[in-house]
Short mmCIF file of C-alpha atoms in Angstrom, two decimals:
data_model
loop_
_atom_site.label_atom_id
_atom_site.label_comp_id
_atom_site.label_asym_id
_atom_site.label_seq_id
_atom_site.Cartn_x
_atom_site.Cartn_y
_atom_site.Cartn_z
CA UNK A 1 118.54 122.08 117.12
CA UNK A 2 114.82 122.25 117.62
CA UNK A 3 114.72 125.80 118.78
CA UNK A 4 116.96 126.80 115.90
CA UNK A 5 120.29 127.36 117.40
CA UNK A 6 123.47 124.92 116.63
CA UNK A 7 126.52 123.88 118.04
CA UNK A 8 129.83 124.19 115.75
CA UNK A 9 131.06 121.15 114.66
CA UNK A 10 134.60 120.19 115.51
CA UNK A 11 137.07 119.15 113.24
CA UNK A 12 137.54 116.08 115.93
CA UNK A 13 133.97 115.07 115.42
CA UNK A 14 133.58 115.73 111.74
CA UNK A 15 136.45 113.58 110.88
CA UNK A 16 134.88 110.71 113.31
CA UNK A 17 131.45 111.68 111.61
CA UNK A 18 133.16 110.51 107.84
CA UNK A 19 135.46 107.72 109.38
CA UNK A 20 131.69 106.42 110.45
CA UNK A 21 130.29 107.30 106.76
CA UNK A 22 133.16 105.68 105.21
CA UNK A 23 133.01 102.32 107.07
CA UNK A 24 129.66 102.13 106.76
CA UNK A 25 129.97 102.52 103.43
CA UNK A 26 132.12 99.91 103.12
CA UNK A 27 130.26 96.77 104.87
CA UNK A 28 127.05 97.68 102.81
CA UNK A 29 130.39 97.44 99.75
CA UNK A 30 131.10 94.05 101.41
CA UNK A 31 127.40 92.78 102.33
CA UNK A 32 125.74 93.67 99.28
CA UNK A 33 128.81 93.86 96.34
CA UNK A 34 126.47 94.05 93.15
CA UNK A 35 123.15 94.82 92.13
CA UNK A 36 121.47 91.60 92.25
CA UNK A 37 122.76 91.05 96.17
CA UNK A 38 121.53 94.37 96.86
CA UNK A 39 118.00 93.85 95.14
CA UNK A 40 118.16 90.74 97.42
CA UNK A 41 118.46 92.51 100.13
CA UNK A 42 115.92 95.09 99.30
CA UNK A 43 113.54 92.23 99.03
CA UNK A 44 114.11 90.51 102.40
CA UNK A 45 113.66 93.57 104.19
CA UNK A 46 110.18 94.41 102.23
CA UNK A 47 109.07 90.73 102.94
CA UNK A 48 109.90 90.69 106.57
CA UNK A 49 108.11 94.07 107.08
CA UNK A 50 105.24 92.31 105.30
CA UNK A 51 105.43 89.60 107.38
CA UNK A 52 105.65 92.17 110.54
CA UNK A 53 101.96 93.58 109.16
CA UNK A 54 102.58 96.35 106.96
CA UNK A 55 101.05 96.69 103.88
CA UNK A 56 101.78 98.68 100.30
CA UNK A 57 101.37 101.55 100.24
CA UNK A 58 98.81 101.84 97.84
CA UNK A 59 96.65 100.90 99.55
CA UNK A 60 97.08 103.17 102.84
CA UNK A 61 93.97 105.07 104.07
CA UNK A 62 92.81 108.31 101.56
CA UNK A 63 90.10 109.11 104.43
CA UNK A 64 92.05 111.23 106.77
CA UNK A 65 93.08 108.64 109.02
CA UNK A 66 96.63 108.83 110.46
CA UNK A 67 99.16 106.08 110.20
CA UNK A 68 102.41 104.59 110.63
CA UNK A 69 104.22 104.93 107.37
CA UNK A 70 107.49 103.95 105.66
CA UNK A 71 109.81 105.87 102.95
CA UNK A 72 112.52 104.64 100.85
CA UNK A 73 115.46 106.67 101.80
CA UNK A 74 114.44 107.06 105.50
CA UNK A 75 114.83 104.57 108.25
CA UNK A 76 112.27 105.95 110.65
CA UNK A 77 108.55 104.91 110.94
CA UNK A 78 105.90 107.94 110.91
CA UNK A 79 103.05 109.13 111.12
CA UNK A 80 100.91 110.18 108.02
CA UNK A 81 97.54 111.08 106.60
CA UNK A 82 96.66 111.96 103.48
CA UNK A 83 94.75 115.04 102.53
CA UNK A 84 93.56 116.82 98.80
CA UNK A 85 97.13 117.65 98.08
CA UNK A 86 98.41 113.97 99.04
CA UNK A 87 100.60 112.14 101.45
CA UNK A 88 101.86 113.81 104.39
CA UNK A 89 104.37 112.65 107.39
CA UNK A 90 104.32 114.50 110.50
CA UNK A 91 107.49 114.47 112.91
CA UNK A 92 108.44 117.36 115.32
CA UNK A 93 105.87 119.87 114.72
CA UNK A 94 106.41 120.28 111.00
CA UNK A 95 104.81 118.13 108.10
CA UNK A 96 106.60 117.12 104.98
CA UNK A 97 104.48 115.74 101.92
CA UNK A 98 105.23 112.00 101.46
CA UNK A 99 105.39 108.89 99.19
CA UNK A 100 104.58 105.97 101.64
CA UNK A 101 105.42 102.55 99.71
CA UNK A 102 104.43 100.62 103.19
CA UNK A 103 101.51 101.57 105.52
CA UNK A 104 100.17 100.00 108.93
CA UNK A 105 97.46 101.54 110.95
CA UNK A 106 97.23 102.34 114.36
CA UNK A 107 96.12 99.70 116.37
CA UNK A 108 92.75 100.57 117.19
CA UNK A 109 92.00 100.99 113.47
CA UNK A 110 93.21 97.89 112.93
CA UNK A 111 91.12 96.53 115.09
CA UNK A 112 87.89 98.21 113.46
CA UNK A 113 89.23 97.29 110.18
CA UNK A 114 89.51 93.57 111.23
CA UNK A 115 85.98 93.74 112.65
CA UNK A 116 84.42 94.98 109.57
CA UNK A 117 86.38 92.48 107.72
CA UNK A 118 84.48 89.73 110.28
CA UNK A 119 81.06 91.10 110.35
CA UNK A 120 81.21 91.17 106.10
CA UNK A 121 82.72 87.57 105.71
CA UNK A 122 80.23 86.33 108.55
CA UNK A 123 77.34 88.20 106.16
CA UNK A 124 78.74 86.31 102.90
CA UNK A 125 78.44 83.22 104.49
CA UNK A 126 74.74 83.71 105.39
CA UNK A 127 73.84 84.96 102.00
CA UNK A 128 75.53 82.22 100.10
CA UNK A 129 73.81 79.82 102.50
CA UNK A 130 71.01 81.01 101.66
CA UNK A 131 71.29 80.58 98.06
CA UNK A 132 72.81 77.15 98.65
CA UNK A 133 76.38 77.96 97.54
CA UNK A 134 77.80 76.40 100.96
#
């Protein structure tokens, strides 16, 4: 629990805990039954998230900024910044270092970033108008 403390677990819930594990377990077995189906897999999911607006993550922000941020191995979506000492998620009050492979960023920085994007396309145009290119 958050404040520390913990509740025994019972050996009625434990077993339903691995039944869960174990059939889980077995439709990914089922799903994905070899490497190749599982790559497959791993693939669709990366190019639907791409398609969703998240980017690699090499090329998240290195300013400070905070963003959304996904892990392999995790299935939740957090916030992160980096700092000197690298990538960091932040969840709960506590901050674990991190190794984003897909970034988005907040809205309103997406926003400024799309502007910027604008305002230095709009500026190409002019100067290769000006030097006839167009």
């Amino acid at each position: 629990m958050e404040d520390g403390s913990h509740v025994p677990l019972s050996a009625e819930t434990a077993k339903e805990l691995l039944d869960a594990a174990k059939a889980a377990q077995a439709d990914r077995a089922k799903r994905m039954p070899d490497d190749h189906s599982a790559l497959k897999a791993m693939f669709d999911a990366w190019q639907r998230l791409k398609e969703l607006g998240w980017r690699d993550g090499d090329h998240a922000p290195k300013d400070g900024t905070t963003f959304e941020s996904i892990e392999i191995g995790s299935t939740g979506i957090f916030d992160c910044s980096y700092s000197l000492c690298g990538f960091w998620v932040a969840d709960g009050g506590d901050m674990w270092p991190s190794h984003p492979i897909l970034f988005r960023l907040k809205p309103e920085d997406e926003a400024k970033r799309k502007a910027k994007m604008a305002e230095a396309a709009a500026r190409f145009r002019d100067e290769a108008t000006m030097i006839g290119r167009y």
